[in-house]
Amino acid sequence: MSYSDFTLEAVKKNLNLKISTRDNIFAEFAPLQISDYLQEALAYNVPFALASNTEKSRSEMIITPILLELTKKKNQEISLFSGVEFNVDSSQG
């Protein structure tokens, strides 16, 4: 079953999850200065990502550069992976 077939409501029901929200969850963290490279990359990439309007393009052109920047700023303390197939049991809905 593709992840795009899941809905939040179905996952909450099937896994008996409760969703809770909290305001200002990042308030205790100081903002990080982004690199010139990331500023340039986003200035160039965002219009293309939004014009193509697909999840894949947004991920590749917007999210990935941000995550790579964060990984670099945090001295490789964060692991990223892409293209790893997650198989789920379709009999579980």
Backbone atoms as SQL, in Angstrom:
CREATE TABLE atoms (id INTEGER PRIMARY KEY, chain TEXT, resi INTEGER, resn TEXT, atom TEXT, x REAL, y REAL, z REAL);
INSERT INTO atoms VALUES
  (1, 'A', 1, 'MET', 'N', 0.852, -1.174, 0.000),
  (2, 'A', 1, 'MET', 'CA', 0.000, 0.000, 0.000),
  (3, 'A', 1, 'MET', 'C', 0.896, 1.236, 0.000),
  (4, 'A', 2, 'SER', 'N', 0.627, 2.140, -0.882),
  (5, 'A', 2, 'SER', 'CA', 1.404, 3.363, -0.987),
  (6, 'A', 2, 'SER', 'C', 1.108, 4.285, 0.185),
  (7, 'A', 3, 'TYR', 'N', 2.117, 5.019, 0.606),
  (8, 'A', 3, 'TYR', 'CA', 1.901, 5.957, 1.705),
  (9, 'A', 3, 'TYR', 'C', 0.878, 7.016, 1.344),
  (10, 'A', 4, 'SER', 'N', 0.764, 7.324, 0.067),
  (11, 'A', 4, 'SER', 'CA', -0.226, 8.329, -0.336),
  (12, 'A', 4, 'SER', 'C', -1.651, 7.814, -0.176),
  (13, 'A', 5, 'ASP', 'N', -1.801, 6.502, 0.025),
  (14, 'A', 5, 'ASP', 'CA', -3.134, 5.933, 0.247),
  (15, 'A', 5, 'ASP', 'C', -3.589, 6.055, 1.703),
  (16, 'A', 6, 'PHE', 'N', -2.667, 6.349, 2.598),
  (17, 'A', 6, 'PHE', 'CA', -3.012, 6.487, 4.005),
  (18, 'A', 6, 'PHE', 'C', -3.627, 7.856, 4.264),
  (19, 'A', 7, 'THR', 'N', -4.528, 7.906, 5.218),
  (20, 'A', 7, 'THR', 'CA', -5.054, 9.190, 5.674),
  (21, 'A', 7, 'THR', 'C', -4.758, 9.310, 7.159),
  (22, 'A', 8, 'LEU', 'N', -4.686, 10.521, 7.638),
  (23, 'A', 8, 'LEU', 'CA', -4.425, 10.731, 9.054),
  (24, 'A', 8, 'LEU', 'C', -5.517, 10.101, 9.904),
  (25, 'A', 9, 'GLU', 'N', -6.747, 10.260, 9.486),
  (26, 'A', 9, 'GLU', 'CA', -7.860, 9.683, 10.254),
  (27, 'A', 9, 'GLU', 'C', -7.760, 8.162, 10.334),
  (28, 'A', 10, 'ALA', 'N', -7.420, 7.514, 9.221),
  (29, 'A', 10, 'ALA', 'CA', -7.307, 6.052, 9.221),
  (30, 'A', 10, 'ALA', 'C', -6.155, 5.591, 10.110),
  (31, 'A', 11, 'VAL', 'N', -5.030, 6.276, 10.034),
  (32, 'A', 11, 'VAL', 'CA', -3.878, 5.908, 10.857),
  (33, 'A', 11, 'VAL', 'C', -4.201, 6.106, 12.335),
  (34, 'A', 12, 'LYS', 'N', -4.836, 7.218, 12.672),
  (35, 'A', 12, 'LYS', 'CA', -5.222, 7.452, 14.067),
  (36, 'A', 12, 'LYS', 'C', -6.119, 6.331, 14.571),
  (37, 'A', 13, 'LYS', 'N', -7.089, 5.940, 13.754),
  (38, 'A', 13, 'LYS', 'CA', -8.028, 4.895, 14.164),
  (39, 'A', 13, 'LYS', 'C', -7.332, 3.538, 14.265),
  (40, 'A', 14, 'ASN', 'N', -6.600, 3.145, 13.219),
  (41, 'A', 14, 'ASN', 'CA', -5.984, 1.821, 13.172),
  (42, 'A', 14, 'ASN', 'C', -4.887, 1.633, 14.215),
  (43, 'A', 15, 'LEU', 'N', -4.182, 2.693, 14.542),
  (44, 'A', 15, 'LEU', 'CA', -3.080, 2.583, 15.498),
  (45, 'A', 15, 'LEU', 'C', -3.431, 3.152, 16.868),
  (46, 'A', 16, 'ASN', 'N', -4.690, 3.536, 17.017),
  (47, 'A', 16, 'ASN', 'CA', -5.176, 4.084, 18.280),
  (48, 'A', 16, 'ASN', 'C', -4.299, 5.248, 18.765),
  (49, 'A', 17, 'LEU', 'N', -4.066, 6.197, 17.853),
  (50, 'A', 17, 'LEU', 'CA', -3.228, 7.350, 18.166),
  (51, 'A', 17, 'LEU', 'C', -4.072, 8.548, 18.545),
  (52, 'A', 18, 'LYS', 'N', -3.499, 9.379, 19.376),
  (53, 'A', 18, 'LYS', 'CA', -4.120, 10.652, 19.715),
  (54, 'A', 18, 'LYS', 'C', -3.167, 11.745, 19.245),
  (55, 'A', 19, 'ILE', 'N', -3.667, 12.671, 18.479),
  (56, 'A', 19, 'ILE', 'CA', -2.856, 13.772, 17.978),
  (57, 'A', 19, 'ILE', 'C', -2.992, 14.943, 18.942),
  (58, 'A', 20, 'SER', 'N', -1.866, 15.438, 19.395),
  (59, 'A', 20, 'SER', 'CA', -1.898, 16.608, 20.274),
  (60, 'A', 20, 'SER', 'C', -1.081, 17.719, 19.624),
  (61, 'A', 21, 'THR', 'N', -1.481, 18.929, 19.878),
  (62, 'A', 21, 'THR', 'CA', -0.771, 20.076, 19.313),
  (63, 'A', 21, 'THR', 'C', -0.274, 20.961, 20.437),
  (64, 'A', 22, 'ARG', 'N', 0.754, 21.705, 20.111),
  (65, 'A', 22, 'ARG', 'CA', 1.340, 22.614, 21.081),
  (66, 'A', 22, 'ARG', 'C', 1.852, 23.836, 20.332),
  (67, 'A', 23, 'ASP', 'N', 1.583, 25.002, 20.851),
  (68, 'A', 23, 'ASP', 'CA', 2.068, 26.230, 20.231),
  (69, 'A', 23, 'ASP', 'C', 3.530, 26.457, 20.589),
  (70, 'A', 24, 'ASN', 'N', 4.222, 27.109, 19.684),
  (71, 'A', 24, 'ASN', 'CA', 5.604, 27.562, 19.932),
  (72, 'A', 24, 'ASN', 'C', 6.556, 26.446, 20.345),
  (73, 'A', 25, 'ILE', 'N', 6.478, 25.314, 19.673),
  (74, 'A', 25, 'ILE', 'CA', 7.320, 24.182, 20.077),
  (75, 'A', 25, 'ILE', 'C', 8.808, 24.434, 19.841),
  (76, 'A', 26, 'PHE', 'N', 9.141, 25.395, 18.982),
  (77, 'A', 26, 'PHE', 'CA', 10.549, 25.684, 18.722),
  (78, 'A', 26, 'PHE', 'C', 11.006, 26.986, 19.369),
  (79, 'A', 27, 'ALA', 'N', 10.205, 27.538, 20.260),
  (80, 'A', 27, 'ALA', 'CA', 10.509, 28.838, 20.864),
  (81, 'A', 27, 'ALA', 'C', 11.827, 28.836, 21.632),
  (82, 'A', 28, 'GLU', 'N', 12.217, 27.708, 22.197),
  (83, 'A', 28, 'GLU', 'CA', 13.437, 27.658, 23.003),
  (84, 'A', 28, 'GLU', 'C', 14.710, 27.591, 22.161),
  (85, 'A', 29, 'PHE', 'N', 14.575, 27.403, 20.857),
  (86, 'A', 29, 'PHE', 'CA', 15.739, 27.284, 19.985),
  (87, 'A', 29, 'PHE', 'C', 16.024, 28.607, 19.285),
  (88, 'A', 30, 'ALA', 'N', 17.290, 28.965, 19.269),
  (89, 'A', 30, 'ALA', 'CA', 17.691, 30.181, 18.559),
  (90, 'A', 30, 'ALA', 'C', 17.687, 29.906, 17.056),
  (91, 'A', 31, 'PRO', 'N', 17.282, 30.865, 16.263),
  (92, 'A', 31, 'PRO', 'CA', 17.303, 30.677, 14.802),
  (93, 'A', 31, 'PRO', 'C', 18.737, 30.463, 14.311),
  (94, 'A', 32, 'LEU', 'N', 18.881, 29.660, 13.281),
  (95, 'A', 32, 'LEU', 'CA', 20.182, 29.448, 12.655),
  (96, 'A', 32, 'LEU', 'C', 20.294, 30.353, 11.437),
  (97, 'A', 33, 'GLN', 'N', 21.468, 30.881, 11.220),
  (98, 'A', 33, 'GLN', 'CA', 21.722, 31.666, 10.012),
  (99, 'A', 33, 'GLN', 'C', 21.907, 30.687, 8.856),
  (100, 'A', 34, 'ILE', 'N', 21.225, 30.925, 7.750),
  (101, 'A', 34, 'ILE', 'CA', 21.392, 30.015, 6.617),
  (102, 'A', 34, 'ILE', 'C', 22.518, 30.519, 5.721),
  (103, 'A', 35, 'SER', 'N', 23.109, 29.589, 5.021),
  (104, 'A', 35, 'SER', 'CA', 24.251, 29.918, 4.170),
  (105, 'A', 35, 'SER', 'C', 23.796, 30.676, 2.927),
  (106, 'A', 36, 'ASP', 'N', 24.744, 31.353, 2.325),
  (107, 'A', 36, 'ASP', 'CA', 24.465, 32.025, 1.050),
  (108, 'A', 36, 'ASP', 'C', 24.027, 31.003, 0.010),
  (109, 'A', 37, 'TYR', 'N', 24.669, 29.828, 0.065),
  (110, 'A', 37, 'TYR', 'CA', 24.307, 28.773, -0.889),
  (111, 'A', 37, 'TYR', 'C', 22.824, 28.412, -0.775),
  (112, 'A', 38, 'LEU', 'N', 22.338, 28.202, 0.446),
  (113, 'A', 38, 'LEU', 'CA', 20.936, 27.820, 0.617),
  (114, 'A', 38, 'LEU', 'C', 20.010, 28.950, 0.181),
  (115, 'A', 39, 'GLN', 'N', 20.361, 30.170, 0.494),
  (116, 'A', 39, 'GLN', 'CA', 19.540, 31.302, 0.054),
  (117, 'A', 39, 'GLN', 'C', 19.430, 31.337, -1.465),
  (118, 'A', 40, 'GLU', 'N', 20.556, 31.145, -2.142),
  (119, 'A', 40, 'GLU', 'CA', 20.556, 31.143, -3.608),
  (120, 'A', 40, 'GLU', 'C', 19.781, 29.951, -4.159),
  (121, 'A', 41, 'ALA', 'N', 20.017, 28.781, -3.568),
  (122, 'A', 41, 'ALA', 'CA', 19.345, 27.571, -4.048),
  (123, 'A', 41, 'ALA', 'C', 17.832, 27.703, -3.923),
  (124, 'A', 42, 'LEU', 'N', 17.364, 28.192, -2.789),
  (125, 'A', 42, 'LEU', 'CA', 15.918, 28.331, -2.603),
  (126, 'A', 42, 'LEU', 'C', 15.337, 29.416, -3.499),
  (127, 'A', 43, 'ALA', 'N', 16.052, 30.513, -3.657),
  (128, 'A', 43, 'ALA', 'CA', 15.567, 31.580, -4.539),
  (129, 'A', 43, 'ALA', 'C', 15.387, 31.055, -5.955),
  (130, 'A', 44, 'TYR', 'N', 16.273, 30.168, -6.376),
  (131, 'A', 44, 'TYR', 'CA', 16.196, 29.602, -7.721),
  (132, 'A', 44, 'TYR', 'C', 15.198, 28.448, -7.802),
  (133, 'A', 45, 'ASN', 'N', 15.218, 27.570, -6.795),
  (134, 'A', 45, 'ASN', 'CA', 14.439, 26.331, -6.848),
  (135, 'A', 45, 'ASN', 'C', 12.954, 26.494, -6.556),
  (136, 'A', 46, 'VAL', 'N', 12.603, 27.341, -5.612),
  (137, 'A', 46, 'VAL', 'CA', 11.210, 27.423, -5.158),
  (138, 'A', 46, 'VAL', 'C', 10.235, 27.709, -6.296),
  (139, 'A', 47, 'PRO', 'N', 10.504, 28.675, -7.167),
  (140, 'A', 47, 'PRO', 'CA', 9.545, 28.901, -8.257),
  (141, 'A', 47, 'PRO', 'C', 9.336, 27.668, -9.141),
  (142, 'A', 48, 'PHE', 'N', 10.409, 26.923, -9.417),
  (143, 'A', 48, 'PHE', 'CA', 10.276, 25.699, -10.213),
  (144, 'A', 48, 'PHE', 'C', 9.460, 24.644, -9.474),
  (145, 'A', 49, 'ALA', 'N', 9.750, 24.476, -8.198),
  (146, 'A', 49, 'ALA', 'CA', 9.037, 23.472, -7.403),
  (147, 'A', 49, 'ALA', 'C', 7.554, 23.794, -7.326),
  (148, 'A', 50, 'LEU', 'N', 7.229, 25.053, -7.115),
  (149, 'A', 50, 'LEU', 'CA', 5.823, 25.440, -7.008),
  (150, 'A', 50, 'LEU', 'C', 5.117, 25.370, -8.354),
  (151, 'A', 51, 'ALA', 'N', 5.834, 25.671, -9.428),
  (152, 'A', 51, 'ALA', 'CA', 5.228, 25.613, -10.760),
  (153, 'A', 51, 'ALA', 'C', 4.898, 24.182, -11.159),
  (154, 'A', 52, 'SER', 'N', 5.766, 23.238, -10.814),
  (155, 'A', 52, 'SER', 'CA', 5.495, 21.843, -11.173),
  (156, 'A', 52, 'SER', 'C', 4.441, 21.241, -10.259),
  (157, 'A', 53, 'ASN', 'N', 4.346, 21.768, -9.039),
  (158, 'A', 53, 'ASN', 'CA', 3.271, 21.416, -8.112),
  (159, 'A', 53, 'ASN', 'C', 3.132, 19.919, -7.848),
  (160, 'A', 54, 'THR', 'N', 4.264, 19.257, -7.622),
  (161, 'A', 54, 'THR', 'CA', 4.209, 17.854, -7.219),
  (162, 'A', 54, 'THR', 'C', 4.967, 17.691, -5.903),
  (163, 'A', 55, 'GLU', 'N', 4.585, 16.685, -5.156),
  (164, 'A', 55, 'GLU', 'CA', 5.261, 16.410, -3.890),
  (165, 'A', 55, 'GLU', 'C', 6.737, 16.111, -4.125),
  (166, 'A', 56, 'LYS', 'N', 7.029, 15.383, -5.180),
  (167, 'A', 56, 'LYS', 'CA', 8.409, 15.022, -5.497),
  (168, 'A', 56, 'LYS', 'C', 9.253, 16.258, -5.781),
  (169, 'A', 57, 'SER', 'N', 8.737, 17.180, -6.582),
  (170, 'A', 57, 'SER', 'CA', 9.525, 18.375, -6.894),
  (171, 'A', 57, 'SER', 'C', 9.721, 19.242, -5.660),
  (172, 'A', 58, 'ARG', 'N', 8.700, 19.368, -4.837),
  (173, 'A', 58, 'ARG', 'CA', 8.856, 20.153, -3.607),
  (174, 'A', 58, 'ARG', 'C', 9.894, 19.514, -2.688),
  (175, 'A', 59, 'SER', 'N', 9.863, 18.196, -2.597),
  (176, 'A', 59, 'SER', 'CA', 10.825, 17.493, -1.757),
  (177, 'A', 59, 'SER', 'C', 12.247, 17.688, -2.272),
  (178, 'A', 60, 'GLU', 'N', 12.433, 17.487, -3.568),
  (179, 'A', 60, 'GLU', 'CA', 13.773, 17.567, -4.142),
  (180, 'A', 60, 'GLU', 'C', 14.319, 18.986, -4.180),
  (181, 'A', 61, 'MET', 'N', 13.464, 19.948, -4.472),
  (182, 'A', 61, 'MET', 'CA', 13.948, 21.305, -4.713),
  (183, 'A', 61, 'MET', 'C', 13.866, 22.228, -3.501),
  (184, 'A', 62, 'ILE', 'N', 13.034, 21.894, -2.527),
  (185, 'A', 62, 'ILE', 'CA', 12.887, 22.762, -1.357),
  (186, 'A', 62, 'ILE', 'C', 13.335, 22.045, -0.083),
  (187, 'A', 63, 'ILE', 'N', 12.736, 20.909, 0.194),
  (188, 'A', 63, 'ILE', 'CA', 12.983, 20.228, 1.469),
  (189, 'A', 63, 'ILE', 'C', 14.406, 19.678, 1.564),
  (190, 'A', 64, 'THR', 'N', 14.875, 19.008, 0.524),
  (191, 'A', 64, 'THR', 'CA', 16.201, 18.399, 0.574),
  (192, 'A', 64, 'THR', 'C', 17.312, 19.418, 0.808),
  (193, 'A', 65, 'PRO', 'N', 17.351, 20.542, 0.094),
  (194, 'A', 65, 'PRO', 'CA', 18.408, 21.519, 0.397),
  (195, 'A', 65, 'PRO', 'C', 18.368, 22.022, 1.840),
  (196, 'A', 66, 'ILE', 'N', 17.178, 22.197, 2.386),
  (197, 'A', 66, 'ILE', 'CA', 17.061, 22.646, 3.777),
  (198, 'A', 66, 'ILE', 'C', 17.590, 21.576, 4.730),
  (199, 'A', 67, 'LEU', 'N', 17.211, 20.326, 4.504),
  (200, 'A', 67, 'LEU', 'CA', 17.687, 19.244, 5.373),
  (201, 'A', 67, 'LEU', 'C', 19.197, 19.053, 5.269),
  (202, 'A', 68, 'LEU', 'N', 19.744, 19.192, 4.070),
  (203, 'A', 68, 'LEU', 'CA', 21.193, 19.080, 3.910),
  (204, 'A', 68, 'LEU', 'C', 21.918, 20.210, 4.637),
  (205, 'A', 69, 'GLU', 'N', 21.368, 21.407, 4.565),
  (206, 'A', 69, 'GLU', 'CA', 21.940, 22.543, 5.299),
  (207, 'A', 69, 'GLU', 'C', 21.913, 22.275, 6.803),
  (208, 'A', 70, 'LEU', 'N', 20.802, 21.771, 7.289),
  (209, 'A', 70, 'LEU', 'CA', 20.681, 21.469, 8.715),
  (210, 'A', 70, 'LEU', 'C', 21.670, 20.382, 9.128),
  (211, 'A', 71, 'THR', 'N', 21.814, 19.373, 8.300),
  (212, 'A', 71, 'THR', 'CA', 22.776, 18.307, 8.569),
  (213, 'A', 71, 'THR', 'C', 24.189, 18.873, 8.670),
  (214, 'A', 72, 'LYS', 'N', 24.524, 19.758, 7.746),
  (215, 'A', 72, 'LYS', 'CA', 25.855, 20.371, 7.759),
  (216, 'A', 72, 'LYS', 'C', 26.046, 21.228, 9.011),
  (217, 'A', 73, 'LYS', 'N', 25.047, 22.019, 9.359),
  (218, 'A', 73, 'LYS', 'CA', 25.146, 22.895, 10.536),
  (219, 'A', 73, 'LYS', 'C', 25.228, 22.090, 11.832),
  (220, 'A', 74, 'LYS', 'N', 24.626, 20.923, 11.866),
  (221, 'A', 74, 'LYS', 'CA', 24.630, 20.089, 13.073),
  (222, 'A', 74, 'LYS', 'C', 25.739, 19.040, 13.030),
  (223, 'A', 75, 'ASN', 'N', 26.768, 19.288, 12.222),
  (224, 'A', 75, 'ASN', 'CA', 27.953, 18.420, 12.164),
  (225, 'A', 75, 'ASN', 'C', 27.608, 16.956, 11.922),
  (226, 'A', 76, 'GLN', 'N', 26.734, 16.719, 10.979),
  (227, 'A', 76, 'GLN', 'CA', 26.364, 15.361, 10.563),
  (228, 'A', 76, 'GLN', 'C', 25.671, 14.566, 11.652),
  (229, 'A', 77, 'GLU', 'N', 25.070, 15.221, 12.641),
  (230, 'A', 77, 'GLU', 'CA', 24.353, 14.512, 13.707),
  (231, 'A', 77, 'GLU', 'C', 22.988, 14.020, 13.243),
  (232, 'A', 78, 'ILE', 'N', 22.582, 14.433, 12.069),
  (233, 'A', 78, 'ILE', 'CA', 21.276, 14.059, 11.525),
  (234, 'A', 78, 'ILE', 'C', 21.517, 13.171, 10.317),
  (235, 'A', 79, 'SER', 'N', 20.800, 12.078, 10.229),
  (236, 'A', 79, 'SER', 'CA', 20.922, 11.185, 9.079),
  (237, 'A', 79, 'SER', 'C', 19.759, 11.408, 8.129),
  (238, 'A', 80, 'LEU', 'N', 20.062, 11.382, 6.862),
  (239, 'A', 80, 'LEU', 'CA', 19.035, 11.502, 5.832),
  (240, 'A', 80, 'LEU', 'C', 19.083, 10.263, 4.959),
  (241, 'A', 81, 'PHE', 'N', 17.948, 9.905, 4.415),
  (242, 'A', 81, 'PHE', 'CA', 17.903, 8.819, 3.454),
  (243, 'A', 81, 'PHE', 'C', 16.845, 9.159, 2.422),
  (244, 'A', 82, 'SER', 'N', 17.043, 8.642, 1.247),
  (245, 'A', 82, 'SER', 'CA', 16.098, 8.915, 0.172),
  (246, 'A', 82, 'SER', 'C', 16.010, 7.685, -0.708),
  (247, 'A', 83, 'GLY', 'N', 14.828, 7.425, -1.189),
  (248, 'A', 83, 'GLY', 'CA', 14.649, 6.312, -2.104),
  (249, 'A', 83, 'GLY', 'C', 14.595, 4.956, -1.435),
  (250, 'A', 84, 'VAL', 'N', 14.518, 4.933, -0.124),
  (251, 'A', 84, 'VAL', 'CA', 14.418, 3.667, 0.593),
  (252, 'A', 84, 'VAL', 'C', 12.960, 3.244, 0.584),
  (253, 'A', 85, 'GLU', 'N', 12.724, 2.035, 0.155),
  (254, 'A', 85, 'GLU', 'CA', 11.351, 1.549, 0.062),
  (255, 'A', 85, 'GLU', 'C', 10.872, 1.056, 1.422),
  (256, 'A', 86, 'PHE', 'N', 9.734, 1.574, 1.828),
  (257, 'A', 86, 'PHE', 'CA', 9.101, 1.113, 3.057),
  (258, 'A', 86, 'PHE', 'C', 7.893, 0.277, 2.666),
  (259, 'A', 87, 'ASN', 'N', 7.963, -1.001, 2.928),
  (260, 'A', 87, 'ASN', 'CA', 6.835, -1.869, 2.630),
  (261, 'A', 87, 'ASN', 'C', 5.960, -1.987, 3.869),
  (262, 'A', 88, 'VAL', 'N', 4.689, -1.888, 3.646),
  (263, 'A', 88, 'VAL', 'CA', 3.747, -2.034, 4.746),
  (264, 'A', 88, 'VAL', 'C', 2.823, -3.197, 4.441),
  (265, 'A', 89, 'ASP', 'N', 2.253, -3.721, 5.463),
  (266, 'A', 89, 'ASP', 'CA', 1.363, -4.866, 5.334),
  (267, 'A', 89, 'ASP', 'C', -0.011, -4.388, 4.877),
  (268, 'A', 90, 'SER', 'N', -0.339, -4.634, 3.622),
  (269, 'A', 90, 'SER', 'CA', -1.617, -4.160, 3.078),
  (270, 'A', 90, 'SER', 'C', -2.807, -4.806, 3.779),
  (271, 'A', 91, 'SER', 'N', -2.599, -5.962, 4.395),
  (272, 'A', 91, 'SER', 'CA', -3.710, -6.600, 5.108),
  (273, 'A', 91, 'SER', 'C', -4.076, -5.826, 6.372),
  (274, 'A', 92, 'GLN', 'N', -3.168, -4.942, 6.801),
  (275, 'A', 92, 'GLN', 'CA', -3.437, -4.121, 7.979),
  (276, 'A', 92, 'GLN', 'C', -4.181, -2.839, 7.625),
  (277, 'A', 93, 'GLY', 'N', -4.485, -2.674, 6.354),
  (278, 'A', 93, 'GLY', 'CA', -5.275, -1.515, 5.932),
  (279, 'A', 93, 'GLY', 'C', -4.436, -0.357, 5.586);
